[in-house]
Structure formats: structure tokens, C-alpha cells
mmCIF file of C-alpha atoms and ligand atoms in Angstrom:
data_model
loop_
_atom_site.group_PDB
_atom_site.id
_atom_site.type_symbol
_atom_site.label_atom_id
_atom_site.label_comp_id
_atom_site.label_asym_id
_atom_site.label_seq_id
_atom_site.Cartn_x
_atom_site.Cartn_y
_atom_site.Cartn_z
ATOM 1 C CA UNK A 213 -1.110 -17.526 -7.748
ATOM 2 C CA UNK A 214 -3.861 -14.895 -7.971
ATOM 3 C CA UNK A 215 -3.864 -12.925 -11.205
ATOM 4 C CA UNK A 216 -6.717 -10.461 -10.631
ATOM 5 C CA UNK A 217 -5.827 -7.369 -8.613
ATOM 6 C CA UNK A 218 -8.346 -4.835 -7.343
ATOM 7 C CA UNK A 219 -6.964 -1.476 -6.290
ATOM 8 C CA UNK A 220 -8.984 0.703 -3.912
ATOM 9 C CA UNK A 221 -7.470 4.133 -4.449
ATOM 10 C CA UNK A 222 -6.840 6.341 -7.445
ATOM 11 C CA UNK A 223 -3.924 8.517 -6.283
ATOM 12 C CA UNK A 224 -0.315 8.193 -7.373
ATOM 13 C CA UNK A 225 0.136 4.954 -5.383
ATOM 14 C CA UNK A 226 -2.961 3.351 -6.897
ATOM 15 C CA UNK A 227 -1.860 4.389 -10.389
ATOM 16 C CA UNK A 228 1.769 3.311 -9.902
ATOM 17 C CA UNK A 229 0.826 -0.104 -8.544
ATOM 18 C CA UNK A 230 -1.830 -0.550 -11.257
ATOM 19 C CA UNK A 231 0.823 0.011 -13.914
ATOM 20 C CA UNK A 232 3.269 -2.208 -12.017
ATOM 21 C CA UNK A 233 0.831 -5.100 -11.821
ATOM 22 C CA UNK A 234 -0.055 -4.679 -15.508
ATOM 23 C CA UNK A 235 3.667 -4.683 -16.392
ATOM 24 C CA UNK A 236 4.015 -7.940 -14.436
ATOM 25 C CA UNK A 237 1.080 -9.519 -16.348
ATOM 26 C CA UNK A 238 -1.712 -9.191 -13.799
ATOM 27 C CA UNK A 239 -5.258 -8.024 -14.622
ATOM 28 C CA UNK A 240 -6.193 -4.857 -12.766
ATOM 29 C CA UNK A 241 -9.342 -2.999 -11.785
ATOM 30 C CA UNK A 242 -8.673 0.345 -10.152
ATOM 31 C CA UNK A 243 -11.384 1.935 -8.035
ATOM 32 C CA UNK A 244 -12.082 5.588 -7.409
ATOM 33 C CA UNK A 245 -14.678 7.262 -5.210
ATOM 34 C CA UNK A 246 -14.990 10.058 -7.800
ATOM 35 C CA UNK A 247 -16.735 9.091 -11.028
ATOM 36 C CA UNK A 248 -15.279 12.077 -12.931
ATOM 37 C CA UNK A 249 -11.754 10.615 -12.517
ATOM 38 C CA UNK A 250 -12.465 7.449 -14.479
ATOM 39 C CA UNK A 251 -11.359 8.654 -17.935
ATOM 40 C CA UNK A 252 -8.147 10.083 -16.497
ATOM 41 C CA UNK A 253 -7.419 6.767 -14.767
ATOM 42 C CA UNK A 254 -7.949 4.826 -17.995
ATOM 43 C CA UNK A 255 -5.493 7.200 -19.690
ATOM 44 C CA UNK A 256 -2.959 6.924 -16.856
ATOM 45 C CA UNK A 257 -2.979 3.123 -17.277
ATOM 46 C CA UNK A 258 -2.866 3.296 -21.103
ATOM 47 C CA UNK A 259 -6.348 1.825 -21.266
ATOM 48 C CA UNK A 260 -5.082 -1.413 -19.773
ATOM 49 C CA UNK A 261 -6.773 -1.218 -16.365
ATOM 50 C CA UNK A 262 -10.482 -1.522 -15.851
ATOM 51 C CA UNK A 263 -11.836 1.381 -13.819
ATOM 52 C CA UNK A 264 -14.768 1.377 -11.420
ATOM 53 C CA UNK A 265 -15.845 2.147 -7.878
ATOM 54 C CA UNK A 266 -14.073 1.042 -4.703
ATOM 55 C CA UNK A 267 -16.667 -1.756 -4.528
ATOM 56 C CA UNK A 268 -15.980 -2.842 -8.128
ATOM 57 C CA UNK A 269 -12.248 -3.078 -7.336
ATOM 58 C CA UNK A 270 -12.899 -5.087 -4.161
ATOM 59 C CA UNK A 271 -15.217 -7.499 -5.961
ATOM 60 C CA UNK A 272 -12.807 -7.960 -8.887
ATOM 61 C CA UNK A 273 -9.617 -8.566 -6.945
ATOM 62 C CA UNK A 274 -8.461 -11.978 -5.848
ATOM 63 C CA UNK A 275 -5.861 -9.830 -4.129
ATOM 64 C CA UNK A 276 -6.905 -6.285 -3.169
ATOM 65 C CA UNK A 277 -4.655 -3.265 -2.631
ATOM 66 C CA UNK A 278 -5.792 -0.492 -0.300
ATOM 67 C CA UNK A 279 -4.219 2.794 -1.410
ATOM 68 C CA UNK A 280 -6.335 5.619 -0.064
ATOM 69 C CA UNK A 281 -5.497 8.606 2.063
ATOM 70 C CA UNK A 282 -5.002 7.210 5.577
ATOM 71 C CA UNK A 283 -7.670 9.363 7.157
ATOM 72 C CA UNK A 284 -10.193 8.060 4.592
ATOM 73 C CA UNK A 285 -9.133 4.402 4.706
ATOM 74 C CA UNK A 286 -11.905 3.151 7.008
ATOM 75 C CA UNK A 287 -14.548 4.965 4.948
ATOM 76 C CA UNK A 288 -13.034 3.533 1.769
ATOM 77 C CA UNK A 289 -13.136 0.015 3.231
ATOM 78 C CA UNK A 290 -16.779 0.475 4.128
ATOM 79 C CA UNK A 291 -17.535 1.745 0.616
ATOM 80 C CA UNK A 292 -15.678 -1.245 -0.839
ATOM 81 C CA UNK A 293 -17.758 -3.562 1.353
ATOM 82 C CA UNK A 294 -16.005 -5.716 3.953
ATOM 83 C CA UNK A 295 -17.951 -8.760 2.656
ATOM 84 C CA UNK A 296 -16.158 -8.320 -0.706
ATOM 85 C CA UNK A 297 -12.813 -8.615 1.096
ATOM 86 C CA UNK A 298 -13.606 -11.672 3.228
ATOM 87 C CA UNK A 299 -10.895 -14.327 2.905
ATOM 88 C CA UNK A 300 -8.845 -12.163 0.521
ATOM 89 C CA UNK A 301 -5.331 -10.825 0.896
ATOM 90 C CA UNK A 302 -5.519 -7.035 1.286
ATOM 91 C CA UNK A 303 -2.225 -5.231 0.746
ATOM 92 C CA UNK A 304 -2.385 -2.128 2.928
ATOM 93 C CA UNK A 305 -0.167 0.681 1.616
ATOM 94 C CA UNK A 306 -1.757 3.407 3.708
ATOM 95 C CA UNK A 307 -0.225 5.556 6.418
ATOM 96 C CA UNK A 308 -2.112 7.405 9.177
ATOM 97 C CA UNK A 309 -0.980 10.887 8.210
ATOM 98 C CA UNK A 310 -2.974 13.589 9.992
ATOM 99 C CA UNK A 311 -4.250 16.708 8.264
ATOM 100 C CA UNK A 312 -2.040 18.839 10.551
ATOM 101 C CA UNK A 313 1.155 20.025 8.832
ATOM 102 C CA UNK A 314 4.596 18.453 9.403
ATOM 103 C CA UNK A 315 6.742 19.895 12.217
ATOM 104 C CA UNK A 316 10.219 20.687 10.864
ATOM 105 C CA UNK A 317 9.780 17.924 8.294
ATOM 106 C CA UNK A 318 8.236 15.419 10.713
ATOM 107 C CA UNK A 319 4.783 14.231 9.640
ATOM 108 C CA UNK A 320 2.051 14.063 12.253
ATOM 109 C CA UNK A 321 0.009 10.860 12.697
ATOM 110 C CA UNK A 322 -3.551 10.504 13.939
ATOM 111 C CA UNK A 323 -2.845 7.120 15.574
ATOM 112 C CA UNK A 324 -1.118 6.756 18.963
ATOM 113 C CA UNK A 325 2.189 4.853 19.174
ATOM 114 C CA UNK A 326 0.602 1.690 20.607
ATOM 115 C CA UNK A 327 -1.951 1.379 17.831
ATOM 116 C CA UNK A 328 -1.693 1.310 14.043
ATOM 117 C CA UNK A 329 -4.025 2.177 11.205
ATOM 118 C CA UNK A 330 -3.878 -1.405 9.935
ATOM 119 C CA UNK A 331 -5.138 -2.726 13.284
ATOM 120 C CA UNK A 332 -8.117 -0.371 12.982
ATOM 121 C CA UNK A 333 -8.750 -1.565 9.432
ATOM 122 C CA UNK A 334 -8.534 -5.220 10.496
ATOM 123 C CA UNK A 335 -11.244 -4.546 13.093
ATOM 124 C CA UNK A 336 -13.406 -2.856 10.438
ATOM 125 C CA UNK A 337 -13.017 -5.805 8.039
ATOM 126 C CA UNK A 338 -12.276 -8.754 10.351
ATOM 127 C CA UNK A 339 -12.381 -11.447 7.656
ATOM 128 C CA UNK A 340 -9.923 -9.699 5.331
ATOM 129 C CA UNK A 341 -6.303 -10.836 5.491
ATOM 130 C CA UNK A 342 -4.380 -7.583 5.780
ATOM 131 C CA UNK A 343 -0.687 -7.386 4.942
ATOM 132 C CA UNK A 344 1.185 -4.114 5.349
ATOM 133 C CA UNK A 345 3.412 -3.424 2.328
ATOM 134 C CA UNK A 346 4.603 -0.573 0.093
ATOM 135 C CA UNK A 347 4.040 1.873 2.974
ATOM 136 C CA UNK A 348 7.695 2.701 3.708
ATOM 137 C CA UNK A 349 8.949 3.713 0.255
ATOM 138 C CA UNK A 350 8.059 6.473 -2.196
ATOM 139 C CA UNK A 351 5.857 5.628 -5.144
ATOM 140 C CA UNK A 352 8.750 6.180 -7.566
ATOM 141 C CA UNK A 353 10.469 3.111 -6.092
ATOM 142 C CA UNK A 354 7.529 0.756 -5.597
ATOM 143 C CA UNK A 355 7.962 -1.113 -8.870
ATOM 144 C CA UNK A 356 11.321 -2.348 -10.181
ATOM 145 C CA UNK A 357 13.411 0.127 -8.136
ATOM 146 C CA UNK A 358 16.922 0.753 -9.395
ATOM 147 C CA UNK A 359 19.475 1.439 -6.641
ATOM 148 C CA UNK A 360 22.558 0.316 -8.560
ATOM 149 C CA UNK A 361 21.732 -3.347 -8.165
ATOM 150 C CA UNK A 362 20.806 -3.179 -4.475
ATOM 151 C CA UNK A 363 17.272 -4.209 -3.585
ATOM 152 C CA UNK A 364 15.478 -1.970 -1.065
ATOM 153 C CA UNK A 365 13.945 -3.711 1.954
ATOM 154 C CA UNK A 366 10.171 -3.848 2.126
ATOM 155 C CA UNK A 367 8.950 -4.385 5.664
ATOM 156 C CA UNK A 368 5.719 -6.369 5.849
ATOM 157 C CA UNK A 369 3.484 -7.740 8.602
ATOM 158 C CA UNK A 370 0.095 -9.365 9.041
ATOM 159 C CA UNK A 371 -1.657 -12.232 10.779
ATOM 160 C CA UNK A 372 -2.096 -14.660 7.868
ATOM 161 C CA UNK A 373 1.036 -16.533 6.773
ATOM 162 C CA UNK A 374 -0.450 -17.623 3.439
ATOM 163 C CA UNK A 375 -1.290 -14.009 2.556
ATOM 164 C CA UNK A 376 2.171 -12.834 3.578
ATOM 165 C CA UNK A 377 3.665 -15.518 1.304
ATOM 166 C CA UNK A 378 1.470 -14.243 -1.545
ATOM 167 C CA UNK A 379 2.588 -10.656 -0.929
ATOM 168 C CA UNK A 380 6.226 -11.768 -0.670
ATOM 169 C CA UNK A 381 5.946 -13.307 -4.153
ATOM 170 C CA UNK A 382 4.556 -10.051 -5.553
ATOM 171 C CA UNK A 383 7.202 -7.935 -3.817
ATOM 172 C CA UNK A 384 10.006 -10.149 -5.085
ATOM 173 C CA UNK A 385 8.589 -9.893 -8.617
ATOM 174 C CA UNK A 386 8.604 -6.102 -8.162
ATOM 175 C CA UNK A 387 12.287 -6.137 -7.142
ATOM 176 C CA UNK A 388 12.191 -5.830 -3.338
ATOM 177 C CA UNK A 389 14.027 -7.596 -0.531
ATOM 178 C CA UNK A 390 11.251 -8.641 1.882
ATOM 179 C CA UNK A 391 11.559 -8.475 5.675
ATOM 180 C CA UNK A 392 8.623 -10.108 7.485
ATOM 181 C CA UNK A 393 8.231 -8.347 10.831
ATOM 182 C CA UNK A 394 5.529 -10.676 12.185
ATOM 183 C CA UNK A 395 1.922 -10.105 13.189
ATOM 184 C CA UNK A 396 -0.347 -7.101 12.715
ATOM 185 C CA UNK A 397 0.928 -5.241 15.813
ATOM 186 C CA UNK A 398 4.195 -4.711 13.931
ATOM 187 C CA UNK A 399 2.344 -2.180 11.787
ATOM 188 C CA UNK A 400 2.902 0.113 14.828
ATOM 189 C CA UNK A 401 6.588 0.047 13.853
ATOM 190 C CA UNK A 402 6.294 -0.133 10.058
ATOM 191 C CA UNK A 403 3.840 2.745 9.565
ATOM 192 C CA UNK A 404 6.168 5.283 11.281
ATOM 193 C CA UNK A 405 8.933 4.389 8.799
ATOM 194 C CA UNK A 406 7.036 6.663 6.417
ATOM 195 C CA UNK A 407 7.651 9.559 8.812
ATOM 196 C CA UNK A 408 11.376 8.823 8.753
ATOM 197 C CA UNK A 409 11.414 8.273 4.980
ATOM 198 C CA UNK A 410 9.755 11.676 4.355
ATOM 199 C CA UNK A 411 12.051 13.778 6.562
ATOM 200 C CA UNK A 412 14.848 14.282 4.000
ATOM 201 C CA UNK A 413 12.315 15.178 1.312
ATOM 202 C CA UNK A 414 10.334 17.580 3.481
ATOM 203 C CA UNK A 415 13.586 19.251 4.594
ATOM 204 C CA UNK A 416 14.755 19.783 1.017
ATOM 205 C CA UNK A 417 17.144 16.848 0.799
ATOM 206 C CA UNK A 418 15.342 14.929 -1.955
ATOM 207 C CA UNK A 419 13.218 11.828 -2.151
ATOM 208 C CA UNK A 420 15.618 9.379 -3.783
ATOM 209 C CA UNK A 421 16.297 6.932 -0.988
ATOM 210 C CA UNK A 422 14.992 3.655 0.446
ATOM 211 C CA UNK A 423 15.521 1.520 3.536
ATOM 212 C CA UNK A 424 17.869 -1.453 3.597
ATOM 213 C CA UNK A 425 17.989 -3.999 6.439
ATOM 214 C CA UNK A 426 21.524 -5.386 6.818
ATOM 215 C CA UNK A 427 21.810 -8.970 8.013
ATOM 216 C CA UNK A 428 24.706 -11.272 8.910
HETATM 217 N N1 LIG B 737 2.573 8.898 -2.292
HETATM 218 C C1 LIG B 737 3.492 8.015 -1.927
HETATM 219 O O1 LIG B 737 4.612 7.989 -2.482
HETATM 220 C C2 LIG B 737 3.190 7.019 -0.852
HETATM 221 C C3 LIG B 737 4.184 6.105 -0.465
HETATM 222 C C4 LIG B 737 3.896 5.121 0.486
HETATM 223 C C5 LIG B 737 2.629 5.070 1.046
HETATM 224 N N2 LIG B 737 1.695 6.003 0.690
HETATM 225 C C6 LIG B 737 0.363 5.913 1.281
HETATM 226 O O2 LIG B 737 -0.502 5.394 0.266
HETATM 227 C C7 LIG B 737 -1.809 5.948 0.408
HETATM 228 C C8 LIG B 737 -2.236 6.572 -0.936
HETATM 229 O O3 LIG B 737 -1.404 7.678 -1.190
HETATM 230 P P1 LIG B 737 -1.491 8.550 -2.535
HETATM 231 O O4 LIG B 737 -0.333 9.455 -2.480
HETATM 232 O O5 LIG B 737 -1.684 7.654 -3.701
HETATM 233 O O6 LIG B 737 -2.823 9.373 -2.479
HETATM 234 P P2 LIG B 737 -3.804 9.995 -1.397
HETATM 235 O O7 LIG B 737 -4.154 11.362 -1.836
HETATM 236 O O8 LIG B 737 -3.276 9.826 -0.021
HETATM 237 O O9 LIG B 737 -5.106 9.052 -1.587
HETATM 238 C C9 LIG B 737 -5.892 9.131 -2.742
HETATM 239 C C10 LIG B 737 -7.087 8.231 -2.573
HETATM 240 O O10 LIG B 737 -7.751 8.491 -1.324
HETATM 241 C C11 LIG B 737 -9.142 8.666 -1.590
HETATM 242 N N3 LIG B 737 -9.742 9.603 -0.657
HETATM 243 C C12 LIG B 737 -9.243 10.788 -0.235
HETATM 244 N N4 LIG B 737 -10.125 11.369 0.610
HETATM 245 C C13 LIG B 737 -11.202 10.526 0.699
HETATM 246 C C14 LIG B 737 -12.421 10.560 1.416
HETATM 247 N N5 LIG B 737 -12.724 11.560 2.237
HETATM 248 N N6 LIG B 737 -13.262 9.486 1.283
HETATM 249 C C15 LIG B 737 -12.966 8.438 0.477
HETATM 250 N N7 LIG B 737 -11.813 8.369 -0.228
HETATM 251 C C16 LIG B 737 -10.947 9.393 -0.119
HETATM 252 C C17 LIG B 737 -9.198 9.224 -2.990
HETATM 253 O O11 LIG B 737 -10.492 8.997 -3.507
HETATM 254 P P3 LIG B 737 -10.889 9.314 -5.032
HETATM 255 O O12 LIG B 737 -10.533 8.081 -5.791
HETATM 256 O O13 LIG B 737 -12.335 9.538 -4.991
HETATM 257 O O14 LIG B 737 -10.106 10.522 -5.439
HETATM 258 C C18 LIG B 737 -8.110 8.420 -3.666
HETATM 259 O O15 LIG B 737 -8.603 7.162 -4.108
HETATM 260 C C19 LIG B 737 -1.729 6.956 1.547
HETATM 261 O O16 LIG B 737 -2.254 6.371 2.724
HETATM 262 C C20 LIG B 737 -0.249 7.240 1.687
HETATM 263 O O17 LIG B 737 0.122 7.569 3.016
HETATM 264 C C21 LIG B 737 1.949 6.961 -0.236
#
């Protein structure tokens, strides 16, 4: 099992997952594109994460997390260096949210329905093993979520079965029920779950919910 995690992205998702991995005994390097944020990031991880550039995080991680703004994800991957991601599991948390404002609480995406952001990223870094995860739940519930004993479902997909098994192990450690939706094209269905998840929040109904897949 890989123990070194590189996180490309310094926002609330990058910080939350950094602290989650540290809590679960992983070593973490978190990368930012803005040098002036480094001290703040050290403070936000109680000095326990190493902090560097996107490239530093990509080089450090045996498993890499991509947690940048969707519209900047391809640029972030290029800054991280696709060669630093070759053969590695890359957990893609990002969603293709457009800069245009939501319409009555419905986010707008910059990808068409028959394409996903993760497919674009896979083309930009063809040797990385992308797995979509953490994209369909709010950051407050990414690590050890407490829904009165019920585990939220985390929908994942990707082309490499070994990487999906690695991500499944992490997600189960973090308290999620994992639903593997298949190959990378399924990101076309998983990424829009963020639109659905955000509607109650954007319409004033709160953000304290998660998806659950019922099975029998
Ligand atoms: N917030 C949530 O609860 C949540 C839940 C599920 C999924 N997601 C997804 O997770 C991703 C991260 O979300 P977030 O809320 O943590 O923060 P965010 O504001 O979407 O992303 C912050 C990161 O994006 C980078 N970034 C922004 N513009 C850039 C640009 N032009 N070039 C290069 N890098 C740029 C920032 O770089 P610097 O380091 O230089 O500042 C920072 O590392 C998003 O794709 C979001 O859709 C978010």
C-alpha cells in the first residue's frame, strides 16, 4: 500500500484531504501554484504536511490527488508534469464547473454531456492512472463522515483496476461505501452528481447531505 500522497491543489478540498490522509497515517506533500500560500498551508495542516509546488506534490506522491478548480485542472496537470504522474494512481476530485453563475441553483459545466473533464485530463497525461473520487460529496464529509452510522456512497470510475482497488482501500479507510461505476467514460455520469449535490445548498436548503446507493 502506498504511503506517500501528493496533493495538487491548495483549496478546501486539498486541505481537507491532506488532513484526512495525515489522520490516517499517510505522509503528505500539498502543492500550491501560489508561493505566498505556503505558510498558511503549513498552519492549516498543523505543520504536518510538507508544502511545495504542484510539481513537488506530483513527484512526492506514490498516489497523487488532483484537487484544483476544474477550469484550471489541465494547466495544473501540465505544471505538475505528466511525466511525474506516469504509472501512478491519480485521484481526480475535480468538477468542470464553468465560471458562469448557477441558474436557479443549477451549476453550469464547461464540458458537454458526452464528455467529461477526467477524459480530457487522461488525454493530457496518458500514462497516469486516473480514478474519479471525492467529486460527489462536500468537503465536510470527505473524511470520516458521520451520518448516524450510515456510510455515504462514493462513486468511482477509471480504466485501471489496480488503481481503483487502491482508491477503494483509501475510501473505505475514510468511511465511505464505494460504488465502482466502471471505465473512464462513467465520469460523464459521476461529475454531474456535483450539480445535483449542490442544488439544495445553492437554493438555501443546506449542505448536510450525501448520496446513498441502495442495493438488494
Ligand atoms: N469544495 C468542495 O466541497 C468540493 C467537493 C467536491 C469536489 N470539489 C472539486 O474539487 C476541486 C477543488 O475544489 P476547492 O473547493 O478545494 O477549490 P478551488 O478553488 O476549486 O481550487 C483551488 C485550487 O485550484 C488552483 N487554481 C485555481 N485557478 C488556477 C489557475 N488559473 N491555474 C492554476 N491553478 C489554479 C488553486 O491554485 P493555488 O494553489 O495557486 O491557489 C488551488 O490549488 C474543484 O474542481 C471542485 O469542483 C470541491
